[in-house]
């Protein structure tokens, strides 16, 4: 059930996106796959944090260290999505903008990096970002991509492989909301959106429903 609270004058609603995540993975791939060196650290997966109006989020400090509260959320739920949130004007000028090929699952930073947290954002004040994006971001525990590679016969040497090209012959759509979270980047104009996760446990990919409409590069920072 969603939980609602008041934070600095804003009403905040938090909702788990995929309850019983481990069970879903095992149901999809089978107990034998889960016994092949695959582990998933998340009982439930994905946390959606929605504010009732647009607010500035102090998500990281001047040294690019992610706030401890957000780290705790990520440790428990894998990926955290914020709606109606944006960074300060100074922070919005930082970082870079990226977009990748569709369904190329990867991590941004190797597990032994210092800055293991990926911070994606859609800036509601940016003349391009203020419009909804036509492509989305898919996120899953790295165990999902490893299990899928077993199914497709392209088994990785390790469950922590950096990159997978998957789902060429299988529809990914039915898996969204079951074993994958989708950040759609399609909130109305004027709504800031943020997606944060840990590259040690999560793989992600761009997803083009229409190959001719891959959309704009999204804002990216890599945090400590």
mmCIF file with all atom_site columns, C-alpha atoms in Angstrom:
data_model
loop_
_atom_site.group_PDB
_atom_site.id
_atom_site.type_symbol
_atom_site.label_atom_id
_atom_site.label_alt_id
_atom_site.label_comp_id
_atom_site.label_asym_id
_atom_site.label_entity_id
_atom_site.label_seq_id
_atom_site.pdbx_PDB_ins_code
_atom_site.Cartn_x
_atom_site.Cartn_y
_atom_site.Cartn_z
_atom_site.occupancy
_atom_site.B_iso_or_equiv
_atom_site.pdbx_formal_charge
_atom_site.auth_seq_id
_atom_site.auth_comp_id
_atom_site.auth_asym_id
_atom_site.auth_atom_id
_atom_site.pdbx_PDB_model_num
ATOM 1   C CA . UNK A 1 1   ? 0.000  0.000   0.000   1.00 0.00 ? 1   UNK A CA 1
ATOM 2   C CA . UNK A 1 2   ? 1.270  3.527   -0.761  1.00 0.00 ? 2   UNK A CA 1
ATOM 3   C CA . UNK A 1 3   ? 2.422  5.572   2.221   1.00 0.00 ? 3   UNK A CA 1
ATOM 4   C CA . UNK A 1 4   ? 1.839  9.317   2.453   1.00 0.00 ? 4   UNK A CA 1
ATOM 5   C CA . UNK A 1 5   ? 3.647  11.840  4.648   1.00 0.00 ? 5   UNK A CA 1
ATOM 6   C CA . UNK A 1 6   ? 4.333  15.561  4.881   1.00 0.00 ? 6   UNK A CA 1
ATOM 7   C CA . UNK A 1 7   ? 7.871  16.820  4.198   1.00 0.00 ? 7   UNK A CA 1
ATOM 8   C CA . UNK A 1 8   ? 8.681  20.551  4.369   1.00 0.00 ? 8   UNK A CA 1
ATOM 9   C CA . UNK A 1 9   ? 5.156  21.534  3.380   1.00 0.00 ? 9   UNK A CA 1
ATOM 10  C CA . UNK A 1 10  ? 4.831  19.001  0.571   1.00 0.00 ? 10  UNK A CA 1
ATOM 11  C CA . UNK A 1 11  ? 2.743  15.856  0.574   1.00 0.00 ? 11  UNK A CA 1
ATOM 12  C CA . UNK A 1 12  ? 4.910  12.893  -0.419  1.00 0.00 ? 12  UNK A CA 1
ATOM 13  C CA . UNK A 1 13  ? 3.546  9.531   -1.526  1.00 0.00 ? 13  UNK A CA 1
ATOM 14  C CA . UNK A 1 14  ? 5.812  6.476   -1.634  1.00 0.00 ? 14  UNK A CA 1
ATOM 15  C CA . UNK A 1 15  ? 4.894  3.264   -3.422  1.00 0.00 ? 15  UNK A CA 1
ATOM 16  C CA . UNK A 1 16  ? 6.730  0.002   -4.075  1.00 0.00 ? 16  UNK A CA 1
ATOM 17  C CA . UNK A 1 17  ? 6.665  -0.697  -7.816  1.00 0.00 ? 17  UNK A CA 1
ATOM 18  C CA . UNK A 1 18  ? 7.255  -4.482  -7.830  1.00 0.00 ? 18  UNK A CA 1
ATOM 19  C CA . UNK A 1 19  ? 6.384  -6.348  -4.617  1.00 0.00 ? 19  UNK A CA 1
ATOM 20  C CA . UNK A 1 20  ? 7.791  -9.853  -4.126  1.00 0.00 ? 20  UNK A CA 1
ATOM 21  C CA . UNK A 1 21  ? 10.504 -9.288  -6.704  1.00 0.00 ? 21  UNK A CA 1
ATOM 22  C CA . UNK A 1 22  ? 12.588 -12.378 -5.927  1.00 0.00 ? 22  UNK A CA 1
ATOM 23  C CA . UNK A 1 23  ? 9.511  -14.556 -6.288  1.00 0.00 ? 23  UNK A CA 1
ATOM 24  C CA . UNK A 1 24  ? 8.732  -12.979 -9.660  1.00 0.00 ? 24  UNK A CA 1
ATOM 25  C CA . UNK A 1 25  ? 12.225 -13.692 -10.980 1.00 0.00 ? 25  UNK A CA 1
ATOM 26  C CA . UNK A 1 26  ? 12.075 -17.306 -9.845  1.00 0.00 ? 26  UNK A CA 1
ATOM 27  C CA . UNK A 1 27  ? 8.585  -17.723 -11.316 1.00 0.00 ? 27  UNK A CA 1
ATOM 28  C CA . UNK A 1 28  ? 9.765  -16.368 -14.675 1.00 0.00 ? 28  UNK A CA 1
ATOM 29  C CA . UNK A 1 29  ? 13.094 -18.188 -14.983 1.00 0.00 ? 29  UNK A CA 1
ATOM 30  C CA . UNK A 1 30  ? 12.530 -21.220 -12.763 1.00 0.00 ? 30  UNK A CA 1
ATOM 31  C CA . UNK A 1 31  ? 14.155 -22.452 -9.606  1.00 0.00 ? 31  UNK A CA 1
ATOM 32  C CA . UNK A 1 32  ? 16.973 -24.099 -11.590 1.00 0.00 ? 32  UNK A CA 1
ATOM 33  C CA . UNK A 1 33  ? 18.094 -20.740 -12.977 1.00 0.00 ? 33  UNK A CA 1
ATOM 34  C CA . UNK A 1 34  ? 18.042 -19.205 -9.520  1.00 0.00 ? 34  UNK A CA 1
ATOM 35  C CA . UNK A 1 35  ? 20.325 -22.020 -8.401  1.00 0.00 ? 35  UNK A CA 1
ATOM 36  C CA . UNK A 1 36  ? 22.925 -21.305 -11.095 1.00 0.00 ? 36  UNK A CA 1
ATOM 37  C CA . UNK A 1 37  ? 24.891 -18.713 -9.167  1.00 0.00 ? 37  UNK A CA 1
ATOM 38  C CA . UNK A 1 38  ? 22.116 -16.115 -9.404  1.00 0.00 ? 38  UNK A CA 1
ATOM 39  C CA . UNK A 1 39  ? 21.176 -14.079 -6.380  1.00 0.00 ? 39  UNK A CA 1
ATOM 40  C CA . UNK A 1 40  ? 18.865 -11.098 -6.038  1.00 0.00 ? 40  UNK A CA 1
ATOM 41  C CA . UNK A 1 41  ? 19.277 -8.838  -2.994  1.00 0.00 ? 41  UNK A CA 1
ATOM 42  C CA . UNK A 1 42  ? 15.818 -7.254  -3.258  1.00 0.00 ? 42  UNK A CA 1
ATOM 43  C CA . UNK A 1 43  ? 12.674 -8.659  -1.705  1.00 0.00 ? 43  UNK A CA 1
ATOM 44  C CA . UNK A 1 44  ? 10.725 -5.789  -3.300  1.00 0.00 ? 44  UNK A CA 1
ATOM 45  C CA . UNK A 1 45  ? 11.965 -3.701  -6.231  1.00 0.00 ? 45  UNK A CA 1
ATOM 46  C CA . UNK A 1 46  ? 11.629 -0.065  -7.205  1.00 0.00 ? 46  UNK A CA 1
ATOM 47  C CA . UNK A 1 47  ? 10.389 2.791   -5.022  1.00 0.00 ? 47  UNK A CA 1
ATOM 48  C CA . UNK A 1 48  ? 8.334  5.634   -6.496  1.00 0.00 ? 48  UNK A CA 1
ATOM 49  C CA . UNK A 1 49  ? 8.513  8.877   -4.485  1.00 0.00 ? 49  UNK A CA 1
ATOM 50  C CA . UNK A 1 50  ? 5.957  11.433  -5.710  1.00 0.00 ? 50  UNK A CA 1
ATOM 51  C CA . UNK A 1 51  ? 5.595  14.998  -4.431  1.00 0.00 ? 51  UNK A CA 1
ATOM 52  C CA . UNK A 1 52  ? 2.257  16.792  -4.763  1.00 0.00 ? 52  UNK A CA 1
ATOM 53  C CA . UNK A 1 53  ? 3.963  19.830  -6.321  1.00 0.00 ? 53  UNK A CA 1
ATOM 54  C CA . UNK A 1 54  ? 7.308  20.660  -7.878  1.00 0.00 ? 54  UNK A CA 1
ATOM 55  C CA . UNK A 1 55  ? 10.128 20.880  -5.303  1.00 0.00 ? 55  UNK A CA 1
ATOM 56  C CA . UNK A 1 56  ? 13.893 21.319  -5.318  1.00 0.00 ? 56  UNK A CA 1
ATOM 57  C CA . UNK A 1 57  ? 15.610 18.147  -4.087  1.00 0.00 ? 57  UNK A CA 1
ATOM 58  C CA . UNK A 1 58  ? 18.921 18.331  -2.218  1.00 0.00 ? 58  UNK A CA 1
ATOM 59  C CA . UNK A 1 59  ? 19.961 14.886  -3.416  1.00 0.00 ? 59  UNK A CA 1
ATOM 60  C CA . UNK A 1 60  ? 23.743 15.229  -3.185  1.00 0.00 ? 60  UNK A CA 1
ATOM 61  C CA . UNK A 1 61  ? 26.336 17.602  -1.751  1.00 0.00 ? 61  UNK A CA 1
ATOM 62  C CA . UNK A 1 62  ? 29.082 19.754  -3.262  1.00 0.00 ? 62  UNK A CA 1
ATOM 63  C CA . UNK A 1 63  ? 31.411 16.733  -3.327  1.00 0.00 ? 63  UNK A CA 1
ATOM 64  C CA . UNK A 1 64  ? 28.836 14.761  -5.325  1.00 0.00 ? 64  UNK A CA 1
ATOM 65  C CA . UNK A 1 65  ? 28.063 12.450  -2.422  1.00 0.00 ? 65  UNK A CA 1
ATOM 66  C CA . UNK A 1 66  ? 24.533 11.064  -2.595  1.00 0.00 ? 66  UNK A CA 1
ATOM 67  C CA . UNK A 1 67  ? 22.316 11.733  0.431   1.00 0.00 ? 67  UNK A CA 1
ATOM 68  C CA . UNK A 1 68  ? 22.370 8.864   2.942   1.00 0.00 ? 68  UNK A CA 1
ATOM 69  C CA . UNK A 1 69  ? 18.573 8.585   2.978   1.00 0.00 ? 69  UNK A CA 1
ATOM 70  C CA . UNK A 1 70  ? 18.527 7.952   -0.769  1.00 0.00 ? 70  UNK A CA 1
ATOM 71  C CA . UNK A 1 71  ? 21.354 5.425   -0.417  1.00 0.00 ? 71  UNK A CA 1
ATOM 72  C CA . UNK A 1 72  ? 19.278 3.563   2.163   1.00 0.00 ? 72  UNK A CA 1
ATOM 73  C CA . UNK A 1 73  ? 16.282 3.523   -0.198  1.00 0.00 ? 73  UNK A CA 1
ATOM 74  C CA . UNK A 1 74  ? 18.455 2.160   -3.007  1.00 0.00 ? 74  UNK A CA 1
ATOM 75  C CA . UNK A 1 75  ? 19.941 -0.537  -0.775  1.00 0.00 ? 75  UNK A CA 1
ATOM 76  C CA . UNK A 1 76  ? 16.443 -1.735  0.041   1.00 0.00 ? 76  UNK A CA 1
ATOM 77  C CA . UNK A 1 77  ? 14.614 -1.269  -3.277  1.00 0.00 ? 77  UNK A CA 1
ATOM 78  C CA . UNK A 1 78  ? 17.302 -1.179  -5.972  1.00 0.00 ? 78  UNK A CA 1
ATOM 79  C CA . UNK A 1 79  ? 16.090 1.881   -7.842  1.00 0.00 ? 79  UNK A CA 1
ATOM 80  C CA . UNK A 1 80  ? 14.315 5.037   -6.666  1.00 0.00 ? 80  UNK A CA 1
ATOM 81  C CA . UNK A 1 81  ? 12.182 7.220   -8.950  1.00 0.00 ? 81  UNK A CA 1
ATOM 82  C CA . UNK A 1 82  ? 11.280 10.775  -7.909  1.00 0.00 ? 82  UNK A CA 1
ATOM 83  C CA . UNK A 1 83  ? 8.429  12.756  -9.476  1.00 0.00 ? 83  UNK A CA 1
ATOM 84  C CA . UNK A 1 84  ? 7.890  16.538  -9.291  1.00 0.00 ? 84  UNK A CA 1
ATOM 85  C CA . UNK A 1 85  ? 11.503 17.082  -8.225  1.00 0.00 ? 85  UNK A CA 1
ATOM 86  C CA . UNK A 1 86  ? 14.407 19.010  -9.689  1.00 0.00 ? 86  UNK A CA 1
ATOM 87  C CA . UNK A 1 87  ? 17.915 20.092  -8.741  1.00 0.00 ? 87  UNK A CA 1
ATOM 88  C CA . UNK A 1 88  ? 19.131 23.591  -7.913  1.00 0.00 ? 88  UNK A CA 1
ATOM 89  C CA . UNK A 1 89  ? 20.001 25.892  -10.815 1.00 0.00 ? 89  UNK A CA 1
ATOM 90  C CA . UNK A 1 90  ? 23.717 25.357  -10.143 1.00 0.00 ? 90  UNK A CA 1
ATOM 91  C CA . UNK A 1 91  ? 23.362 21.574  -10.083 1.00 0.00 ? 91  UNK A CA 1
ATOM 92  C CA . UNK A 1 92  ? 21.217 21.563  -13.214 1.00 0.00 ? 92  UNK A CA 1
ATOM 93  C CA . UNK A 1 93  ? 24.186 23.017  -15.109 1.00 0.00 ? 93  UNK A CA 1
ATOM 94  C CA . UNK A 1 94  ? 26.392 20.095  -14.056 1.00 0.00 ? 94  UNK A CA 1
ATOM 95  C CA . UNK A 1 95  ? 26.776 16.592  -15.411 1.00 0.00 ? 95  UNK A CA 1
ATOM 96  C CA . UNK A 1 96  ? 26.291 15.328  -18.938 1.00 0.00 ? 96  UNK A CA 1
ATOM 97  C CA . UNK A 1 97  ? 23.534 13.975  -21.176 1.00 0.00 ? 97  UNK A CA 1
ATOM 98  C CA . UNK A 1 98  ? 23.481 10.415  -22.550 1.00 0.00 ? 98  UNK A CA 1
ATOM 99  C CA . UNK A 1 99  ? 21.378 8.069   -24.633 1.00 0.00 ? 99  UNK A CA 1
ATOM 100 C CA . UNK A 1 100 ? 22.210 4.471   -25.588 1.00 0.00 ? 100 UNK A CA 1
ATOM 101 C CA . UNK A 1 101 ? 20.997 1.836   -28.072 1.00 0.00 ? 101 UNK A CA 1
ATOM 102 C CA . UNK A 1 102 ? 17.702 0.150   -27.288 1.00 0.00 ? 102 UNK A CA 1
ATOM 103 C CA . UNK A 1 103 ? 17.807 -2.914  -25.004 1.00 0.00 ? 103 UNK A CA 1
ATOM 104 C CA . UNK A 1 104 ? 21.577 -2.731  -24.473 1.00 0.00 ? 104 UNK A CA 1
ATOM 105 C CA . UNK A 1 105 ? 21.621 -3.552  -20.758 1.00 0.00 ? 105 UNK A CA 1
ATOM 106 C CA . UNK A 1 106 ? 24.738 -2.327  -18.987 1.00 0.00 ? 106 UNK A CA 1
ATOM 107 C CA . UNK A 1 107 ? 26.161 -0.664  -15.919 1.00 0.00 ? 107 UNK A CA 1
ATOM 108 C CA . UNK A 1 108 ? 27.673 2.825   -16.038 1.00 0.00 ? 108 UNK A CA 1
ATOM 109 C CA . UNK A 1 109 ? 30.435 2.245   -13.513 1.00 0.00 ? 109 UNK A CA 1
ATOM 110 C CA . UNK A 1 110 ? 32.244 -0.987  -12.541 1.00 0.00 ? 110 UNK A CA 1
ATOM 111 C CA . UNK A 1 111 ? 31.544 -2.340  -9.053  1.00 0.00 ? 111 UNK A CA 1
ATOM 112 C CA . UNK A 1 112 ? 34.925 -1.235  -7.695  1.00 0.00 ? 112 UNK A CA 1
ATOM 113 C CA . UNK A 1 113 ? 34.384 2.426   -8.640  1.00 0.00 ? 113 UNK A CA 1
ATOM 114 C CA . UNK A 1 114 ? 33.982 5.114   -6.009  1.00 0.00 ? 114 UNK A CA 1
ATOM 115 C CA . UNK A 1 115 ? 31.106 6.816   -7.828  1.00 0.00 ? 115 UNK A CA 1
ATOM 116 C CA . UNK A 1 116 ? 28.846 3.770   -8.164  1.00 0.00 ? 116 UNK A CA 1
ATOM 117 C CA . UNK A 1 117 ? 25.520 5.643   -8.068  1.00 0.00 ? 117 UNK A CA 1
ATOM 118 C CA . UNK A 1 118 ? 23.939 6.705   -11.366 1.00 0.00 ? 118 UNK A CA 1
ATOM 119 C CA . UNK A 1 119 ? 21.687 9.741   -11.117 1.00 0.00 ? 119 UNK A CA 1
ATOM 120 C CA . UNK A 1 120 ? 19.464 10.370  -14.149 1.00 0.00 ? 120 UNK A CA 1
ATOM 121 C CA . UNK A 1 121 ? 17.258 13.440  -14.368 1.00 0.00 ? 121 UNK A CA 1
ATOM 122 C CA . UNK A 1 122 ? 14.789 15.234  -16.594 1.00 0.00 ? 122 UNK A CA 1
ATOM 123 C CA . UNK A 1 123 ? 15.075 18.984  -16.026 1.00 0.00 ? 123 UNK A CA 1
ATOM 124 C CA . UNK A 1 124 ? 11.673 20.739  -16.178 1.00 0.00 ? 124 UNK A CA 1
ATOM 125 C CA . UNK A 1 125 ? 13.417 24.066  -16.880 1.00 0.00 ? 125 UNK A CA 1
ATOM 126 C CA . UNK A 1 126 ? 15.390 22.797  -19.880 1.00 0.00 ? 126 UNK A CA 1
ATOM 127 C CA . UNK A 1 127 ? 13.817 23.785  -23.238 1.00 0.00 ? 127 UNK A CA 1
ATOM 128 C CA . UNK A 1 128 ? 14.224 20.214  -24.545 1.00 0.00 ? 128 UNK A CA 1
ATOM 129 C CA . UNK A 1 129 ? 13.792 18.195  -21.349 1.00 0.00 ? 129 UNK A CA 1
ATOM 130 C CA . UNK A 1 130 ? 10.605 19.966  -20.333 1.00 0.00 ? 130 UNK A CA 1
ATOM 131 C CA . UNK A 1 131 ? 8.672  17.906  -22.909 1.00 0.00 ? 131 UNK A CA 1
ATOM 132 C CA . UNK A 1 132 ? 7.983  14.199  -22.220 1.00 0.00 ? 132 UNK A CA 1
ATOM 133 C CA . UNK A 1 133 ? 10.603 11.850  -23.694 1.00 0.00 ? 133 UNK A CA 1
ATOM 134 C CA . UNK A 1 134 ? 9.737  9.316   -26.405 1.00 0.00 ? 134 UNK A CA 1
ATOM 135 C CA . UNK A 1 135 ? 12.149 6.618   -25.179 1.00 0.00 ? 135 UNK A CA 1
ATOM 136 C CA . UNK A 1 136 ? 12.275 5.150   -21.687 1.00 0.00 ? 136 UNK A CA 1
ATOM 137 C CA . UNK A 1 137 ? 14.752 3.529   -19.294 1.00 0.00 ? 137 UNK A CA 1
ATOM 138 C CA . UNK A 1 138 ? 14.419 -0.097  -18.193 1.00 0.00 ? 138 UNK A CA 1
ATOM 139 C CA . UNK A 1 139 ? 16.041 -1.179  -14.925 1.00 0.00 ? 139 UNK A CA 1
ATOM 140 C CA . UNK A 1 140 ? 16.449 -4.608  -13.326 1.00 0.00 ? 140 UNK A CA 1
ATOM 141 C CA . UNK A 1 141 ? 18.626 -6.494  -10.887 1.00 0.00 ? 141 UNK A CA 1
ATOM 142 C CA . UNK A 1 142 ? 21.722 -7.838  -12.639 1.00 0.00 ? 142 UNK A CA 1
ATOM 143 C CA . UNK A 1 143 ? 20.425 -11.330 -11.796 1.00 0.00 ? 143 UNK A CA 1
ATOM 144 C CA . UNK A 1 144 ? 17.663 -10.816 -14.379 1.00 0.00 ? 144 UNK A CA 1
ATOM 145 C CA . UNK A 1 145 ? 20.073 -10.223 -17.259 1.00 0.00 ? 145 UNK A CA 1
ATOM 146 C CA . UNK A 1 146 ? 22.225 -13.155 -16.177 1.00 0.00 ? 146 UNK A CA 1
ATOM 147 C CA . UNK A 1 147 ? 19.204 -15.470 -16.060 1.00 0.00 ? 147 UNK A CA 1
ATOM 148 C CA . UNK A 1 148 ? 18.026 -14.182 -19.438 1.00 0.00 ? 148 UNK A CA 1
ATOM 149 C CA . UNK A 1 149 ? 21.460 -14.881 -20.921 1.00 0.00 ? 149 UNK A CA 1
ATOM 150 C CA . UNK A 1 150 ? 21.128 -18.474 -19.694 1.00 0.00 ? 150 UNK A CA 1
ATOM 151 C CA . UNK A 1 151 ? 17.743 -18.754 -21.378 1.00 0.00 ? 151 UNK A CA 1
ATOM 152 C CA . UNK A 1 152 ? 19.068 -17.330 -24.651 1.00 0.00 ? 152 UNK A CA 1
ATOM 153 C CA . UNK A 1 153 ? 22.151 -19.560 -24.611 1.00 0.00 ? 153 UNK A CA 1
ATOM 154 C CA . UNK A 1 154 ? 24.591 -16.667 -24.291 1.00 0.00 ? 154 UNK A CA 1
ATOM 155 C CA . UNK A 1 155 ? 25.537 -17.269 -20.686 1.00 0.00 ? 155 UNK A CA 1
ATOM 156 C CA . UNK A 1 156 ? 27.861 -14.692 -19.209 1.00 0.00 ? 156 UNK A CA 1
ATOM 157 C CA . UNK A 1 157 ? 31.011 -15.743 -17.377 1.00 0.00 ? 157 UNK A CA 1
ATOM 158 C CA . UNK A 1 158 ? 29.787 -13.909 -14.288 1.00 0.00 ? 158 UNK A CA 1
ATOM 159 C CA . UNK A 1 159 ? 26.497 -12.522 -12.934 1.00 0.00 ? 159 UNK A CA 1
ATOM 160 C CA . UNK A 1 160 ? 28.264 -9.138  -12.803 1.00 0.00 ? 160 UNK A CA 1
ATOM 161 C CA . UNK A 1 161 ? 28.919 -8.861  -16.546 1.00 0.00 ? 161 UNK A CA 1
ATOM 162 C CA . UNK A 1 162 ? 29.076 -5.229  -17.706 1.00 0.00 ? 162 UNK A CA 1
ATOM 163 C CA . UNK A 1 163 ? 26.928 -5.436  -20.855 1.00 0.00 ? 163 UNK A CA 1
ATOM 164 C CA . UNK A 1 164 ? 24.228 -7.634  -22.396 1.00 0.00 ? 164 UNK A CA 1
ATOM 165 C CA . UNK A 1 165 ? 22.376 -7.455  -25.711 1.00 0.00 ? 165 UNK A CA 1
ATOM 166 C CA . UNK A 1 166 ? 19.162 -9.329  -24.930 1.00 0.00 ? 166 UNK A CA 1
ATOM 167 C CA . UNK A 1 167 ? 15.524 -9.830  -25.905 1.00 0.00 ? 167 UNK A CA 1
ATOM 168 C CA . UNK A 1 168 ? 16.111 -9.866  -29.667 1.00 0.00 ? 168 UNK A CA 1
ATOM 169 C CA . UNK A 1 169 ? 13.565 -12.694 -29.987 1.00 0.00 ? 169 UNK A CA 1
ATOM 170 C CA . UNK A 1 170 ? 11.423 -12.129 -26.909 1.00 0.00 ? 170 UNK A CA 1
ATOM 171 C CA . UNK A 1 171 ? 9.045  -9.272  -26.170 1.00 0.00 ? 171 UNK A CA 1
ATOM 172 C CA . UNK A 1 172 ? 10.230 -7.215  -23.233 1.00 0.00 ? 172 UNK A CA 1
ATOM 173 C CA . UNK A 1 173 ? 6.894  -5.476  -22.686 1.00 0.00 ? 173 UNK A CA 1
ATOM 174 C CA . UNK A 1 174 ? 5.299  -8.271  -20.567 1.00 0.00 ? 174 UNK A CA 1
ATOM 175 C CA . UNK A 1 175 ? 8.282  -8.164  -18.195 1.00 0.00 ? 175 UNK A CA 1
ATOM 176 C CA . UNK A 1 176 ? 7.793  -4.514  -17.245 1.00 0.00 ? 176 UNK A CA 1
ATOM 177 C CA . UNK A 1 177 ? 6.230  -4.325  -13.814 1.00 0.00 ? 177 UNK A CA 1
ATOM 178 C CA . UNK A 1 178 ? 7.065  -7.992  -13.209 1.00 0.00 ? 178 UNK A CA 1
ATOM 179 C CA . UNK A 1 179 ? 10.868 -8.259  -13.277 1.00 0.00 ? 179 UNK A CA 1
ATOM 180 C CA . UNK A 1 180 ? 11.756 -4.808  -14.644 1.00 0.00 ? 180 UNK A CA 1
ATOM 181 C CA . UNK A 1 181 ? 10.990 -1.228  -13.671 1.00 0.00 ? 181 UNK A CA 1
ATOM 182 C CA . UNK A 1 182 ? 10.408 1.304   -16.434 1.00 0.00 ? 182 UNK A CA 1
ATOM 183 C CA . UNK A 1 183 ? 11.189 4.986   -15.995 1.00 0.00 ? 183 UNK A CA 1
ATOM 184 C CA . UNK A 1 184 ? 9.005  6.399   -18.742 1.00 0.00 ? 184 UNK A CA 1
ATOM 185 C CA . UNK A 1 185 ? 10.127 10.056  -18.564 1.00 0.00 ? 185 UNK A CA 1
ATOM 186 C CA . UNK A 1 186 ? 6.628  11.014  -19.657 1.00 0.00 ? 186 UNK A CA 1
ATOM 187 C CA . UNK A 1 187 ? 5.297  13.131  -16.814 1.00 0.00 ? 187 UNK A CA 1
ATOM 188 C CA . UNK A 1 188 ? 3.559  16.305  -18.045 1.00 0.00 ? 188 UNK A CA 1
ATOM 189 C CA . UNK A 1 189 ? 5.551  19.363  -19.063 1.00 0.00 ? 189 UNK A CA 1
ATOM 190 C CA . UNK A 1 190 ? 6.881  21.187  -16.014 1.00 0.00 ? 190 UNK A CA 1
ATOM 191 C CA . UNK A 1 191 ? 7.318  18.014  -13.951 1.00 0.00 ? 191 UNK A CA 1
ATOM 192 C CA . UNK A 1 192 ? 10.890 17.133  -13.017 1.00 0.00 ? 192 UNK A CA 1
ATOM 193 C CA . UNK A 1 193 ? 11.836 13.452  -12.854 1.00 0.00 ? 193 UNK A CA 1
ATOM 194 C CA . UNK A 1 194 ? 14.825 11.744  -11.232 1.00 0.00 ? 194 UNK A CA 1
ATOM 195 C CA . UNK A 1 195 ? 15.984 8.110   -11.297 1.00 0.00 ? 195 UNK A CA 1
ATOM 196 C CA . UNK A 1 196 ? 18.781 6.869   -9.007  1.00 0.00 ? 196 UNK A CA 1
ATOM 197 C CA . UNK A 1 197 ? 20.376 3.423   -8.641  1.00 0.00 ? 197 UNK A CA 1
ATOM 198 C CA . UNK A 1 198 ? 23.538 1.549   -7.676  1.00 0.00 ? 198 UNK A CA 1
ATOM 199 C CA . UNK A 1 199 ? 25.604 0.116   -10.542 1.00 0.00 ? 199 UNK A CA 1
ATOM 200 C CA . UNK A 1 200 ? 26.805 -2.729  -8.314  1.00 0.00 ? 200 UNK A CA 1
ATOM 201 C CA . UNK A 1 201 ? 23.347 -4.318  -8.299  1.00 0.00 ? 201 UNK A CA 1
ATOM 202 C CA . UNK A 1 202 ? 21.385 -2.815  -11.215 1.00 0.00 ? 202 UNK A CA 1
ATOM 203 C CA . UNK A 1 203 ? 21.627 -2.956  -15.009 1.00 0.00 ? 203 UNK A CA 1
ATOM 204 C CA . UNK A 1 204 ? 19.710 -0.565  -17.221 1.00 0.00 ? 204 UNK A CA 1
ATOM 205 C CA . UNK A 1 205 ? 18.945 0.054   -20.885 1.00 0.00 ? 205 UNK A CA 1
ATOM 206 C CA . UNK A 1 206 ? 17.232 2.578   -23.093 1.00 0.00 ? 206 UNK A CA 1
ATOM 207 C CA . UNK A 1 207 ? 14.015 1.271   -24.609 1.00 0.00 ? 207 UNK A CA 1
ATOM 208 C CA . UNK A 1 208 ? 12.676 2.558   -27.929 1.00 0.00 ? 208 UNK A CA 1
ATOM 209 C CA . UNK A 1 209 ? 9.107  1.474   -28.514 1.00 0.00 ? 209 UNK A CA 1
ATOM 210 C CA . UNK A 1 210 ? 9.377  3.288   -31.836 1.00 0.00 ? 210 UNK A CA 1
ATOM 211 C CA . UNK A 1 211 ? 12.906 2.914   -33.305 1.00 0.00 ? 211 UNK A CA 1
ATOM 212 C CA . UNK A 1 212 ? 12.437 6.193   -35.174 1.00 0.00 ? 212 UNK A CA 1
ATOM 213 C CA . UNK A 1 213 ? 11.704 8.119   -31.979 1.00 0.00 ? 213 UNK A CA 1
ATOM 214 C CA . UNK A 1 214 ? 14.558 7.491   -29.599 1.00 0.00 ? 214 UNK A CA 1
ATOM 215 C CA . UNK A 1 215 ? 14.144 10.861  -27.897 1.00 0.00 ? 215 UNK A CA 1
ATOM 216 C CA . UNK A 1 216 ? 16.593 13.253  -26.302 1.00 0.00 ? 216 UNK A CA 1
ATOM 217 C CA . UNK A 1 217 ? 19.643 12.354  -24.155 1.00 0.00 ? 217 UNK A CA 1
ATOM 218 C CA . UNK A 1 218 ? 18.801 12.353  -20.459 1.00 0.00 ? 218 UNK A CA 1
ATOM 219 C CA . UNK A 1 219 ? 20.775 14.189  -17.767 1.00 0.00 ? 219 UNK A CA 1
ATOM 220 C CA . UNK A 1 220 ? 23.374 12.017  -16.008 1.00 0.00 ? 220 UNK A CA 1
ATOM 221 C CA . UNK A 1 221 ? 25.650 12.317  -12.984 1.00 0.00 ? 221 UNK A CA 1
ATOM 222 C CA . UNK A 1 222 ? 27.767 9.674   -11.264 1.00 0.00 ? 222 UNK A CA 1
ATOM 223 C CA . UNK A 1 223 ? 27.804 10.071  -7.504  1.00 0.00 ? 223 UNK A CA 1
ATOM 224 C CA . UNK A 1 224 ? 29.697 8.780   -4.497  1.00 0.00 ? 224 UNK A CA 1
#
